[in-house]
mmCIF file of C-alpha atoms in Angstrom:
data_model
loop_
_atom_site.group_PDB
_atom_site.id
_atom_site.type_symbol
_atom_site.label_atom_id
_atom_site.label_comp_id
_atom_site.label_asym_id
_atom_site.label_seq_id
_atom_site.Cartn_x
_atom_site.Cartn_y
_atom_site.Cartn_z
ATOM 1 C CA MET A 1 166.064 14.575 175.800
ATOM 2 C CA GLY A 2 168.299 17.219 177.384
ATOM 3 C CA ASP A 3 169.838 20.228 175.693
ATOM 4 C CA ARG A 4 172.978 18.888 174.050
ATOM 5 C CA ARG A 5 174.662 22.261 174.500
ATOM 6 C CA LEU A 6 174.579 21.583 178.247
ATOM 7 C CA GLU A 7 176.152 18.117 178.089
ATOM 8 C CA LEU A 8 179.740 17.106 177.364
ATOM 9 C CA ASP A 9 180.806 13.541 176.693
ATOM 10 C CA GLY A 10 184.423 14.261 175.932
ATOM 11 C CA GLU A 11 187.487 12.161 175.394
ATOM 12 C CA HIS A 12 188.875 12.899 178.864
ATOM 13 C CA VAL A 13 185.934 14.267 180.848
ATOM 14 C CA SER A 14 182.154 14.067 181.072
ATOM 15 C CA ALA A 15 180.229 17.066 182.341
ATOM 16 C CA LYS A 16 176.817 18.661 182.496
ATOM 17 C CA LEU A 17 175.529 22.167 183.117
ATOM 18 C CA LEU A 18 172.321 21.782 185.093
ATOM 19 C CA PRO A 19 170.032 24.849 185.003
ATOM 20 C CA GLY A 20 167.982 26.204 187.878
ATOM 21 C CA ARG A 21 170.021 24.603 190.642
ATOM 22 C CA GLY A 22 170.747 27.778 192.640
ATOM 23 C CA THR A 23 168.334 29.762 194.785
ATOM 24 C CA ASN A 24 168.687 32.667 192.344
ATOM 25 C CA GLY A 25 168.912 30.608 189.185
ATOM 26 C CA GLY A 26 172.085 29.844 187.298
ATOM 27 C CA PHE A 27 173.783 26.597 186.359
ATOM 28 C CA SER A 28 175.657 23.932 188.294
ATOM 29 C CA LEU A 29 178.679 22.412 186.596
ATOM 30 C CA VAL A 30 178.677 18.679 187.356
ATOM 31 C CA ILE A 31 181.807 16.725 186.397
ATOM 32 C CA GLU A 32 181.764 12.931 186.560
ATOM 33 C CA GLY A 33 178.638 13.172 188.719
ATOM 34 C CA VAL A 34 180.115 15.644 191.252
ATOM 35 C CA THR A 35 178.998 19.283 191.491
ATOM 36 C CA GLN A 36 182.174 21.279 190.869
ATOM 37 C CA SER A 37 180.914 24.838 190.649
ATOM 38 C CA HIS A 38 177.869 27.025 190.175
ATOM 39 C CA VAL A 39 177.563 29.914 187.740
ATOM 40 C CA ASN A 40 174.926 32.642 187.537
ATOM 41 C CA PRO A 41 175.630 34.557 184.312
ATOM 42 C CA ARG A 42 172.934 37.113 185.151
ATOM 43 C CA ASP A 43 174.632 37.995 188.442
ATOM 44 C CA PRO A 44 178.312 36.975 188.728
ATOM 45 C CA ARG A 45 178.264 38.203 192.348
ATOM 46 C CA ASP A 46 175.843 35.397 193.222
ATOM 47 C CA LEU A 47 178.117 32.765 194.771
ATOM 48 C CA GLN A 48 176.027 29.753 195.709
ATOM 49 C CA LEU A 49 178.759 27.392 196.861
ATOM 50 C CA GLU A 50 180.393 27.904 200.239
ATOM 51 C CA TYR A 51 183.973 27.502 199.024
ATOM 52 C CA THR A 52 183.522 30.176 196.343
ATOM 53 C CA ARG A 53 182.357 32.628 198.999
ATOM 54 C CA MET A 54 185.468 31.876 201.051
ATOM 55 C CA VAL A 55 187.721 32.371 198.017
ATOM 56 C CA ALA A 56 185.900 35.595 197.135
ATOM 57 C CA SER A 57 186.298 36.923 200.685
ATOM 58 C CA MET A 58 190.068 36.629 200.276
ATOM 59 C CA ILE A 59 190.053 38.241 196.844
ATOM 60 C CA ASP A 60 187.933 41.093 198.217
ATOM 61 C CA GLY A 61 190.591 41.696 200.859
ATOM 62 C CA CYS A 62 193.683 41.484 198.665
ATOM 63 C CA ARG A 63 193.584 45.120 197.539
ATOM 64 C CA GLU A 64 191.360 48.176 198.059
ATOM 65 C CA PRO A 65 187.689 47.451 197.219
ATOM 66 C CA GLY A 66 186.868 47.900 193.561
ATOM 67 C CA ARG A 67 190.472 48.384 192.498
ATOM 68 C CA PRO A 68 191.429 46.422 189.356
ATOM 69 C CA ILE A 69 193.797 43.568 190.027
ATOM 70 C CA ARG A 70 195.906 41.076 188.112
ATOM 71 C CA ALA A 71 194.683 37.573 188.875
ATOM 72 C CA LEU A 72 195.998 34.126 187.995
ATOM 73 C CA HIS A 73 193.591 31.187 188.176
ATOM 74 C CA LEU A 74 194.909 27.622 188.098
ATOM 75 C CA GLY A 75 191.828 25.577 187.256
ATOM 76 C CA ALA A 76 188.850 27.027 185.420
ATOM 77 C CA GLY A 77 185.690 25.110 186.316
ATOM 78 C CA GLY A 78 182.729 27.267 185.360
ATOM 79 C CA LEU A 79 184.863 30.434 185.571
ATOM 80 C CA THR A 80 182.813 31.451 188.601
ATOM 81 C CA ILE A 81 185.641 33.324 190.315
ATOM 82 C CA PRO A 82 186.956 35.107 187.182
ATOM 83 C CA ARG A 83 183.385 36.257 186.482
ATOM 84 C CA TYR A 84 183.134 37.506 190.076
ATOM 85 C CA VAL A 85 186.406 39.433 189.806
ATOM 86 C CA GLY A 86 185.263 40.965 186.527
ATOM 87 C CA ALA A 87 182.018 42.150 188.132
ATOM 88 C CA THR A 88 183.467 43.453 191.402
ATOM 89 C CA ARG A 89 186.760 44.841 190.097
ATOM 90 C CA PRO A 90 186.144 46.214 186.596
ATOM 91 C CA GLY A 91 189.300 46.613 184.544
ATOM 92 C CA SER A 92 191.015 43.627 186.143
ATOM 93 C CA VAL A 93 193.364 41.568 183.991
ATOM 94 C CA GLN A 94 193.012 37.823 184.487
ATOM 95 C CA HIS A 95 194.714 34.685 183.211
ATOM 96 C CA VAL A 96 193.344 31.137 183.486
ATOM 97 C CA VAL A 97 195.279 27.899 183.146
ATOM 98 C CA GLU A 98 193.127 24.829 182.466
ATOM 99 C CA LEU A 99 194.299 21.333 181.604
ATOM 100 C CA HIS A 100 191.135 20.191 179.828
ATOM 101 C CA ARG A 101 190.478 22.307 176.740
ATOM 102 C CA GLU A 102 187.261 20.462 175.889
ATOM 103 C CA LEU A 103 185.792 21.221 179.310
ATOM 104 C CA LEU A 104 186.461 24.961 179.235
ATOM 105 C CA GLU A 105 185.338 25.283 175.619
ATOM 106 C CA PHE A 106 182.128 23.472 176.600
ATOM 107 C CA VAL A 107 181.515 25.930 179.474
ATOM 108 C CA LEU A 108 182.251 28.992 177.357
ATOM 109 C CA GLY A 109 180.109 27.699 174.504
ATOM 110 C CA ALA A 110 177.094 27.426 176.790
ATOM 111 C CA LEU A 111 177.836 30.329 179.168
ATOM 112 C CA PRO A 112 180.023 32.948 177.451
ATOM 113 C CA LEU A 113 181.887 35.566 179.448
ATOM 114 C CA ASP A 114 180.700 39.166 179.417
ATOM 115 C CA ASP A 115 182.588 41.177 176.820
ATOM 116 C CA ASP A 116 184.113 43.467 179.458
ATOM 117 C CA VAL A 117 185.891 40.617 181.313
ATOM 118 C CA ASP A 118 189.576 40.792 180.316
ATOM 119 C CA LEU A 119 190.607 37.145 180.437
ATOM 120 C CA THR A 120 193.259 35.125 178.653
ATOM 121 C CA ILE A 121 193.337 31.326 178.625
ATOM 122 C CA GLU A 122 196.204 28.843 178.558
ATOM 123 C CA TYR A 123 195.630 25.121 178.129
ATOM 124 C CA ASP A 124 198.303 23.230 180.050
ATOM 125 C CA ASP A 125 199.208 21.571 183.301
ATOM 126 C CA GLY A 126 199.169 24.268 185.964
ATOM 127 C CA ARG A 127 202.666 23.611 187.274
ATOM 128 C CA ALA A 128 204.166 23.611 183.790
ATOM 129 C CA ALA A 129 202.486 26.954 183.152
ATOM 130 C CA VAL A 130 203.787 28.395 186.433
ATOM 131 C CA GLU A 131 207.340 27.229 185.741
ATOM 132 C CA ARG A 132 207.198 28.819 182.303
ATOM 133 C CA ALA A 133 205.750 32.049 183.686
ATOM 134 C CA THR A 134 208.532 32.425 186.241
ATOM 135 C CA ARG A 135 210.840 33.070 183.272
ATOM 136 C CA THR A 136 208.570 35.462 181.431
ATOM 137 C CA GLY A 137 205.958 37.114 183.641
ATOM 138 C CA GLY A 138 204.512 37.770 187.067
ATOM 139 C CA GLY A 139 203.227 40.693 189.064
ATOM 140 C CA TYR A 140 199.915 39.072 190.039
ATOM 141 C CA ASP A 141 197.949 40.418 192.983
ATOM 142 C CA ILE A 142 196.340 37.051 193.585
ATOM 143 C CA ALA A 143 196.869 33.463 192.455
ATOM 144 C CA VAL A 144 194.021 31.008 193.009
ATOM 145 C CA VAL A 145 194.830 27.296 193.038
ATOM 146 C CA ASP A 146 191.602 25.337 192.541
ATOM 147 C CA VAL A 147 192.734 22.150 190.844
ATOM 148 C CA PHE A 148 191.559 18.620 191.530
ATOM 149 C CA SER A 149 191.999 15.148 190.138
ATOM 150 C CA GLY A 150 188.726 13.711 191.339
ATOM 151 C CA SER A 151 188.611 14.829 194.980
ATOM 152 C CA VAL A 152 192.395 15.077 195.407
ATOM 153 C CA SER A 153 194.694 18.046 194.903
ATOM 154 C CA PRO A 154 197.403 16.932 192.439
ATOM 155 C CA ARG A 155 200.496 16.413 194.545
ATOM 156 C CA HIS A 156 202.832 18.211 192.141
ATOM 157 C CA MET A 157 200.680 21.331 192.576
ATOM 158 C CA SER A 158 200.627 21.253 196.367
ATOM 159 C CA THR A 159 204.302 20.978 197.339
ATOM 160 C CA ALA A 160 206.554 23.529 199.010
ATOM 161 C CA GLU A 161 208.564 23.869 195.814
ATOM 162 C CA PHE A 162 205.449 24.571 193.763
ATOM 163 C CA PHE A 163 204.112 27.196 196.160
ATOM 164 C CA THR A 164 207.536 28.853 196.209
ATOM 165 C CA GLU A 165 207.508 29.050 192.409
ATOM 166 C CA LEU A 166 203.961 30.396 192.457
ATOM 167 C CA GLY A 167 204.858 33.007 195.066
ATOM 168 C CA GLY A 168 207.548 34.258 192.710
ATOM 169 C CA LEU A 169 204.796 35.328 190.307
ATOM 170 C CA LEU A 170 203.137 37.618 192.858
ATOM 171 C CA ALA A 171 203.536 41.336 193.311
ATOM 172 C CA PRO A 172 204.617 42.452 196.810
ATOM 173 C CA GLY A 173 201.739 41.800 199.195
ATOM 174 C CA GLY A 174 200.070 39.418 196.756
ATOM 175 C CA ILE A 175 198.104 36.429 198.017
ATOM 176 C CA ILE A 176 198.133 32.740 197.147
ATOM 177 C CA VAL A 177 194.665 31.203 197.670
ATOM 178 C CA VAL A 178 194.406 27.413 197.766
ATOM 179 C CA ASN A 179 191.130 25.506 197.812
ATOM 180 C CA THR A 180 191.191 21.987 199.290
ATOM 181 C CA LEU A 181 188.437 19.428 199.681
ATOM 182 C CA ALA A 182 188.015 18.057 203.176
ATOM 183 C CA THR A 183 188.637 14.340 202.759
ATOM 184 C CA ARG A 184 188.553 11.660 205.447
ATOM 185 C CA ALA A 185 190.421 12.810 208.566
ATOM 186 C CA LEU A 186 191.117 16.080 206.694
ATOM 187 C CA SER A 187 194.491 14.595 205.795
ATOM 188 C CA MET A 188 194.896 16.372 202.453
ATOM 189 C CA SER A 189 193.905 19.761 203.848
ATOM 190 C CA ARG A 190 196.195 19.304 206.848
ATOM 191 C CA GLU A 191 199.137 18.446 204.591
ATOM 192 C CA VAL A 192 198.524 21.476 202.378
ATOM 193 C CA GLY A 193 198.256 23.585 205.520
ATOM 194 C CA ALA A 194 201.539 22.186 206.818
ATOM 195 C CA THR A 195 203.192 22.823 203.463
ATOM 196 C CA LEU A 196 202.161 26.482 203.346
ATOM 197 C CA ALA A 197 203.164 26.916 206.993
ATOM 198 C CA SER A 198 206.654 25.625 206.187
ATOM 199 C CA LEU A 199 207.292 28.646 203.955
ATOM 200 C CA GLU A 200 208.275 32.114 205.148
ATOM 201 C CA LEU A 201 204.740 33.441 204.665
ATOM 202 C CA GLU A 202 201.786 34.463 206.776
ATOM 203 C CA VAL A 203 199.099 31.817 206.398
ATOM 204 C CA VAL A 204 195.449 31.666 207.482
ATOM 205 C CA ALA A 205 192.547 29.410 206.517
ATOM 206 C CA LEU A 206 188.766 29.505 206.393
ATOM 207 C CA ALA A 207 186.494 26.513 206.867
ATOM 208 C CA ALA A 208 183.005 25.770 208.110
ATOM 209 C CA ARG A 209 183.054 24.909 211.806
ATOM 210 C CA ALA A 210 181.430 21.546 211.096
ATOM 211 C CA VAL A 211 184.156 20.714 208.569
ATOM 212 C CA VAL A 212 186.960 21.492 211.033
ATOM 213 C CA ALA A 213 185.211 19.297 213.601
ATOM 214 C CA GLY A 214 185.060 16.429 211.107
ATOM 215 C CA GLU A 215 181.258 16.414 211.243
ATOM 216 C CA SER A 216 180.553 17.445 207.664
ATOM 217 C CA LEU A 217 181.963 17.508 204.172
ATOM 218 C CA GLY A 218 183.190 20.767 202.721
ATOM 219 C CA ASN A 219 186.298 22.736 201.881
ATOM 220 C CA VAL A 220 189.240 24.330 203.633
ATOM 221 C CA VAL A 221 190.542 27.432 201.843
ATOM 222 C CA PHE A 222 194.008 28.785 202.622
ATOM 223 C CA ALA A 223 195.545 32.219 202.055
ATOM 224 C CA ALA A 224 199.302 32.850 202.152
ATOM 225 C CA SER A 225 201.221 36.069 201.639
ATOM 226 C CA ASP A 226 204.517 37.824 202.334
ATOM 227 C CA ALA A 227 202.465 40.619 203.956
ATOM 228 C CA PRO A 228 200.015 40.651 206.881
ATOM 229 C CA LEU A 229 196.615 39.162 206.045
ATOM 230 C CA ASP A 230 193.268 40.566 207.165
ATOM 231 C CA GLY A 231 192.006 37.223 208.393
ATOM 232 C CA ASP A 232 189.227 38.807 210.468
ATOM 233 C CA GLY A 233 188.004 40.592 207.345
ATOM 234 C CA PHE A 234 188.127 37.354 205.367
ATOM 235 C CA ALA A 235 186.012 35.581 207.982
ATOM 236 C CA ARG A 236 183.545 38.460 208.323
ATOM 237 C CA ARG A 237 182.857 38.551 204.586
ATOM 238 C CA ALA A 238 182.655 34.755 204.296
ATOM 239 C CA ASN A 239 180.112 34.414 207.114
ATOM 240 C CA ASP A 240 176.849 34.786 205.238
ATOM 241 C CA GLY A 241 174.713 33.022 207.814
ATOM 242 C CA SER A 242 174.289 29.656 206.086
ATOM 243 C CA ARG A 243 176.634 27.952 208.564
ATOM 244 C CA PRO A 244 179.450 29.381 210.715
ATOM 245 C CA ILE A 245 182.821 29.861 209.023
ATOM 246 C CA ASP A 246 185.858 29.771 211.300
ATOM 247 C CA LEU A 247 189.147 31.586 210.829
ATOM 248 C CA LEU A 248 192.160 29.373 211.457
ATOM 249 C CA ARG A 249 195.140 31.482 212.484
ATOM 250 C CA GLY A 250 197.980 31.076 214.954
ATOM 251 C CA PRO A 251 197.176 28.420 217.589
ATOM 252 C CA SER A 252 193.920 27.344 215.908
ATOM 253 C CA TYR A 253 195.792 26.874 212.616
ATOM 254 C CA ASP A 254 198.479 24.815 214.358
ATOM 255 C CA ASP A 255 195.794 22.706 216.052
ATOM 256 C CA PHE A 256 194.174 22.075 212.687
ATOM 257 C CA VAL A 257 197.438 21.047 210.983
ATOM 258 C CA ASP A 258 198.104 18.775 213.979
ATOM 259 C CA GLY A 259 201.627 17.736 213.044
ATOM 260 C CA ALA A 260 200.890 16.793 209.421
ATOM 261 C CA SER A 261 203.876 16.509 207.101
ATOM 262 C CA ALA A 262 204.627 19.150 204.503
ATOM 263 C CA ARG A 263 204.484 17.991 200.904
ATOM 264 C CA ARG A 264 207.733 18.205 198.953
ATOM 265 C CA ASP A 265 208.827 17.276 195.461
ATOM 266 C CA GLY A 266 210.176 13.756 195.391
ATOM 267 C CA ASP A 267 208.135 12.516 198.352
ATOM 268 C CA ALA A 268 206.147 9.378 197.704
ATOM 269 C CA ALA A 269 202.399 9.972 197.641
ATOM 270 C CA ALA A 270 200.665 8.799 200.779
#
């Protein structure tokens, strides 16, 4: 029989924390049979999953190395990225919005945060939380959108109107980071890319070369900002040798989007 502390059979979600899945130890968070994230509490800098390394490469480039930042995370998972920020940028102030209280309480019960990680938690729909925050707060250096319903990014959290609201919570030069899962024909990622490109922001993306070519599953991670982005730096840090990561910028970004339609509030879901 497994360790019950590592299994959740909740009202809205079923999940497991599977130990020893990474090359350096740690735990994989598996939700409804799909590996969602990997956490190594002993070494929060140990990012086993490719998409987390791409997200981290953008966070590393958002401000001077080691400088504390204010970070907003929409979607909690195993808190892999907040743990990473806490380890690499001590003194950072972070806020997480998670829809499923039982899931995050399960993760924290089994894998607590280090005491020196300054993190607040809000249980709500991410868009509702952003709309509320536009009236009361802001000033974030980075906002990470890593929210899925199954394998799909919720449409109401991937529209031009939503990203505009989210951008209003950023400090000057702040970065929106959006993780997407490469589905068939990359349609979801292309639409998110088109949506970000429709705004008055600089936008780049990172993805494994095989994913862009449609030869493999994986993720496409976007960065958008009102200031120039160090895309070359993002790609350099994300390329750890496991498989080539390409930077999509300018013509290569346009080729990737390939005429996809931007998502807007009120559009019917495809």
